[in-house]
Amino acid sequence: MAGILVVFDFDKTIVDVDSDNWVIDELGFTDLFNQLLPTMPWNSLMDRMTKELHSQGKTIEDMVEVLKRIPIHPRVIPAIKSAHALGCELRIVSDANVFFIETILKHLGLRDYFSEINTNPGFVDDEGKLRIFPYYDFTQSSHGCSLCQPNMCKGHIIERIQASMSKEDKSKKIIYLGDGAGDYCPSLKLTEADYLMPRKNFPVWDLICSNPMVIKAEIHEWTDGEELGRVLIEIIDRICLEERNGSSDQLFSSDCKLQTVSIAALPQAVPVPRY
């Protein structure tokens, strides 16, 4: 089969919760987190919180044990394995951090299914302490996207992926899955040949429904891990069938209400919230 690239967000897409909040809440530091949240950017806050965790005697092992308990719908793991078995390349584009994501994927036996993880750096330093940094160093300069948070523009990442694909296989299609406001910008970068799987009634869904006509990709919503798995495999099977038959009839499956809102009316100048 010709190439299919499946790009997953991580928090509230592969796993059912936000991994940052999960660790903070499970280790009992929610109050301090909420107190500091209005005072600094998210990544800076998470780096500060790991310092607080370590200062209160929490270890990397404590964090790992918490991450191993993170909720995930039972149908998501088979869906990932099935997509890989059908010949799809799988990547992650996430505003979490690499330490949390890789720890969870390794525990679930899924790390080797993904060819690339694009996320904020997170590593254990020489003192055995976890450090978390932004994907893009916004203290030095701006990535220039008014839709995204200063530390990461997922749209830029998708454009880089598309540029590399154009050199390797121009026929490769992208299936993009996400839930958050940060998944809206990359949704705008997808082409007519691609597929978008927004999580219904989550922030990216609301942004898409404000003007679905600006989305070029074919939209297939999902609500939980059960639907995620079913819809994803249906799309992959359909692409395979179209490749065999040489056809590509487009179908808009979303039940978003179409609105006659111009693209200029979108909130281009106001950054969307992280969630």
C-alpha positions as a printed NumPy array, in Angstrom:
array([[  0.   ,   0.   ,   0.   ],
       [  1.09 ,   3.583,  -0.544],
       [  2.115,   5.524,   2.521],
       [ -0.24 ,   6.639,   5.264],
       [  1.097,   8.767,   8.087],
       [ -0.979,   8.796,  11.271],
       [ -0.157,  11.735,  13.553],
       [ -1.421,  11.511,  17.124],
       [ -1.683,  14.142,  19.78 ],
       [ -0.955,  12.477,  23.139],
       [ -2.825,  13.951,  26.114],
       [ -6.579,  13.273,  25.976],
       [ -6.042,  11.514,  22.644],
       [ -3.831,   8.474,  23.224],
       [ -4.252,   8.724,  27.004],
       [ -7.503,   9.916,  28.555],
       [ -6.08 ,  12.729,  30.706],
       [ -3.421,  15.427,  30.632],
       [ -0.16 ,  13.743,  31.658],
       [  1.251,  16.881,  33.317],
       [ -1.831,  17.352,  35.491],
       [ -1.979,  13.624,  36.204],
       [  1.502,  13.563,  37.73 ],
       [  0.956,  16.757,  39.735],
       [ -2.429,  15.607,  41.049],
       [ -1.385,  12.042,  41.866],
       [  1.653,  13.226,  43.814],
       [ -0.403,  15.706,  45.814],
       [  0.834,  19.053,  44.485],
       [ -2.357,  20.359,  42.864],
       [ -2.795,  23.333,  45.193],
       [  0.71 ,  24.665,  44.588],
       [  0.339,  24.103,  40.847],
       [ -2.91 ,  26.088,  40.737],
       [ -1.356,  28.846,  42.831],
       [  1.596,  29.247,  40.444],
       [ -0.32 ,  28.693,  37.172],
       [ -1.223,  32.381,  36.602],
       [  2.371,  33.501,  37.173],
       [  4.399,  31.746,  34.474],
       [  4.235,  29.877,  31.145],
       [  3.155,  26.227,  31.292],
       [  6.558,  24.669,  30.544],
       [  8.313,  26.94 ,  33.025],
       [  5.702,  25.972,  35.582],
       [  6.211,  22.256,  34.98 ],
       [  9.972,  22.658,  35.373],
       [  9.353,  24.556,  38.612],
       [  6.968,  21.858,  39.806],
       [  9.483,  19.061,  39.208],
       [ 11.943,  20.994,  41.369],
       [  9.275,  21.242,  44.071],
       [  8.523,  17.539,  43.779],
       [ 12.172,  16.63 ,  44.206],
       [ 12.607,  19.075,  47.11 ],
       [  9.759,  17.303,  48.907],
       [ 11.414,  13.91 ,  48.487],
       [  9.628,  12.711,  45.361],
       [ 11.879,  10.714,  43.027],
       [ 11.963,   9.879,  39.341],
       [ 10.76 ,   6.414,  40.326],
       [  7.717,   7.955,  42.027],
       [  6.865,   9.831,  38.832],
       [  7.356,   6.719,  36.708],
       [  5.015,   4.686,  38.902],
       [  2.366,   7.403,  38.601],
       [  2.773,   7.533,  34.812],
       [  2.309,   3.76 ,  34.605],
       [ -1.166,   4.205,  36.124],
       [ -2.341,   6.868,  33.68 ],
       [ -5.85 ,   6.118,  32.314],
       [ -6.06 ,   4.905,  28.726],
       [ -9.073,   3.472,  26.93 ],
       [ -8.564,  -0.273,  26.298],
       [ -9.292,   0.069,  22.573],
       [ -6.552,   2.645,  21.897],
       [ -3.645,   0.205,  22.195],
       [ -5.136,  -2.302,  19.693],
       [ -5.918,   0.593,  17.325],
       [ -2.297,   1.761,  17.36 ],
       [ -1.025,  -1.772,  16.807],
       [ -3.525,  -2.39 ,  14.008],
       [ -2.634,   0.842,  12.195],
       [  1.036,  -0.087,  12.378],
       [  0.342,  -3.639,  11.195],
       [ -1.534,  -2.231,   8.19 ],
       [  1.638,  -0.433,   7.116],
       [  1.019,   3.058,   8.478],
       [  3.812,   5.22 ,   9.813],
       [  2.918,   6.597,  13.246],
       [  4.174,   9.831,  14.812],
       [  3.295,  11.939,  17.851],
       [  2.968,  15.728,  17.969],
       [  2.267,  16.743,  21.552],
       [  2.562,  19.631,  23.997],
       [  3.425,  17.201,  26.815],
       [  7.092,  16.232,  27.263],
       [  9.286,  13.45 ,  25.977],
       [ 10.013,  11.898,  29.393],
       [  6.34 ,  11.451,  30.252],
       [  5.391,  10.236,  26.764],
       [  8.227,   7.737,  26.392],
       [  7.741,   6.41 ,  29.918],
       [  4.069,   5.733,  29.23 ],
       [  4.629,   4.264,  25.758],
       [  7.386,   1.948,  26.988],
       [  5.169,   0.741,  29.822],
       [  2.37 ,   0.021,  27.335],
       [  4.746,  -1.697,  24.912],
       [  4.079,   0.938,  22.238],
       [  7.295,   2.953,  21.944],
       [  8.633,   1.086,  18.916],
       [  5.413,   1.665,  16.993],
       [  6.182,   5.38 ,  16.628],
       [  8.871,   6.614,  14.258],
       [  9.014,  10.127,  15.748],
       [  7.902,  12.019,  18.846],
       [  7.662,  15.797,  18.537],
       [  7.188,  17.313,  21.991],
       [  8.774,  19.452,  24.697],
       [ 12.159,  18.233,  25.977],
       [ 12.128,  16.418,  29.305],
       [ 15.136,  14.591,  30.712],
       [ 16.773,  13.439,  33.916],
       [ 19.837,  15.569,  34.688],
       [ 23.142,  14.539,  36.295],
       [ 21.601,  14.965,  39.743],
       [ 18.798,  12.537,  38.966],
       [ 16.194,  15.287,  38.69 ],
       [ 13.643,  15.751,  35.934],
       [ 13.94 ,  18.945,  33.897],
       [ 11.297,  20.152,  31.432],
       [ 11.873,  22.8  ,  28.755],
       [  9.837,  24.33 ,  25.915],
       [  9.978,  22.845,  22.421],
       [ 10.679,  26.334,  21.085],
       [ 12.753,  28.785,  23.111],
       [ 10.314,  31.68 ,  23.095],
       [ 12.603,  33.727,  25.365],
       [ 14.928,  34.215,  22.388],
       [ 12.428,  34.772,  19.566],
       [  8.885,  34.001,  18.44 ],
       [  7.765,  31.17 ,  16.194],
       [  5.424,  33.702,  14.582],
       [  2.095,  31.875,  14.922],
       [ -0.619,  33.854,  16.701],
       [ -2.885,  30.802,  17.037],
       [ -0.495,  28.731,  19.148],
       [  1.13 ,  28.877,  22.549],
       [  4.628,  30.477,  22.492],
       [  6.463,  27.216,  23.229],
       [  5.099,  25.2  ,  20.311],
       [  3.352,  25.595,  16.966],
       [  2.081,  22.207,  15.86 ],
       [  1.255,  23.734,  12.486],
       [  4.937,  24.389,  11.87 ],
       [  5.72 ,  20.776,  12.781],
       [  3.119,  19.494,  10.315],
       [  4.532,  21.761,   7.607],
       [  8.006,  20.316,   8.235],
       [  6.59 ,  16.802,   8.007],
       [  4.761,  17.683,   4.79 ],
       [  7.96 ,  19.114,   3.29 ],
       [  9.875,  15.935,   4.063],
       [  7.036,  13.805,   2.683],
       [  7.005,  15.752,  -0.594],
       [ 10.602,  14.687,  -1.155],
       [  9.959,  11.046,  -0.288],
       [  6.411,  10.173,  -1.317],
       [  4.033,  12.832,  -2.605],
       [  1.132,  10.362,  -2.504],
       [  1.366,   9.811,   1.26 ],
       [ -1.762,  10.857,   3.149],
       [ -1.921,  12.223,   6.698],
       [ -4.496,  11.237,   9.296],
       [ -4.314,  13.697,  12.196],
       [ -5.903,  12.996,  15.598],
       [ -6.21 ,  15.571,  18.369],
       [ -8.428,  17.147,  20.976],
       [ -6.967,  20.45 ,  22.184],
       [ -6.923,  24.019,  20.952],
       [ -3.288,  23.488,  19.963],
       [ -4.458,  20.92 ,  17.401],
       [ -6.396,  23.551,  15.457],
       [ -3.394,  25.149,  13.738],
       [ -2.103,  21.847,  12.287],
       [ -5.656,  21.053,  11.189],
       [ -5.509,  24.132,   8.95 ],
       [ -2.308,  22.81 ,   7.319],
       [ -3.823,  19.522,   6.123],
       [ -4.681,  19.15 ,   2.441],
       [ -7.73 ,  17.842,   0.582],
       [ -6.037,  14.436,   0.436],
       [ -5.732,  14.216,   4.226],
       [ -8.046,  13.213,   7.062],
       [ -8.74 ,  15.02 ,  10.325],
       [ -9.995,  13.211,  13.432],
       [-10.957,  15.824,  16.07 ],
       [-12.285,  14.688,  19.429],
       [-15.917,  15.749,  19.574],
       [-16.926,  18.398,  22.135],
       [-13.304,  19.187,  22.974],
       [-11.589,  22.542,  22.216],
       [-10.358,  21.641,  18.716],
       [-13.885,  20.52 ,  17.807],
       [-15.362,  23.831,  18.903],
       [-12.785,  25.773,  16.873],
       [-13.405,  23.659,  13.784],
       [-17.166,  23.989,  14.106],
       [-16.886,  27.78 ,  14.24 ],
       [-16.061,  27.601,  10.52 ],
       [-15.55 ,  24.059,   9.19 ],
       [-15.217,  25.264,   5.591],
       [-11.662,  26.487,   6.251],
       [-10.62 ,  22.881,   6.892],
       [ -9.481,  21.232,   3.677],
       [ -9.075,  17.725,   5.074],
       [-11.947,  15.273,   5.383],
       [-13.331,  15.405,   8.942],
       [-14.213,  12.319,  10.993],
       [-15.   ,  13.015,  14.634],
       [-14.655,  10.611,  17.571],
       [-15.753,  10.729,  21.205],
       [-13.767,   8.056,  23.054],
       [-11.16 ,   5.349,  22.538],
       [-13.748,   2.935,  21.168],
       [-14.678,   5.342,  18.381],
       [-11.073,   6.419,  17.873],
       [-10.093,   2.848,  17.046],
       [-13.082,   2.147,  14.85 ],
       [-12.922,   5.385,  12.864],
       [ -9.157,   5.234,  12.398],
       [ -9.193,   1.702,  10.996],
       [-12.192,   2.536,   8.784],
       [-10.265,   5.447,   7.26 ],
       [ -7.162,   3.321,   6.704],
       [ -9.232,   0.563,   5.091],
       [-10.955,   3.139,   2.898],
       [ -7.647,   4.622,   1.743],
       [ -6.386,   1.149,   0.876],
       [ -9.564,   0.425,  -1.073],
       [ -9.335,   3.717,  -2.953],
       [ -5.731,   2.995,  -3.851],
       [ -6.743,  -0.35 ,  -5.298],
       [ -9.701,   1.154,  -7.168],
       [ -7.984,   4.387,  -8.15 ],
       [-10.782,   6.559,  -6.735],
       [-11.046,   9.118,  -3.954],
       [-14.624,  10.263,  -3.452],
       [-14.64 ,  12.899,  -0.709],
       [-17.081,  12.623,   2.146],
       [-17.637,  15.165,   4.937],
       [-18.7  ,  13.015,   7.896],
       [-18.747,  15.638,  10.644],
       [-22.019,  16.869,  12.051],
       [-20.635,  20.378,  12.555],
       [-23.218,  22.926,  11.436],
       [-21.844,  24.766,   8.451],
       [-21.641,  28.501,   9.013],
       [-20.955,  31.244,   6.498],
       [-18.101,  32.789,   8.435],
       [-15.18 ,  34.189,   6.451],
       [-11.648,  33.014,   7.239],
       [-10.817,  36.603,   8.156],
       [-13.297,  36.324,  11.003],
       [-11.264,  33.639,  12.762],
       [ -9.379,  34.793,  15.896],
       [ -6.   ,  34.939,  14.166],
       [ -4.55 ,  37.575,  16.462],
       [ -5.52 ,  35.948,  19.772],
       [ -3.635,  32.864,  21.014],
       [ -5.928,  29.998,  21.88 ],
       [ -5.665,  28.471,  25.373],
       [ -3.591,  25.316,  25.868],
       [ -6.733,  23.249,  26.354]])
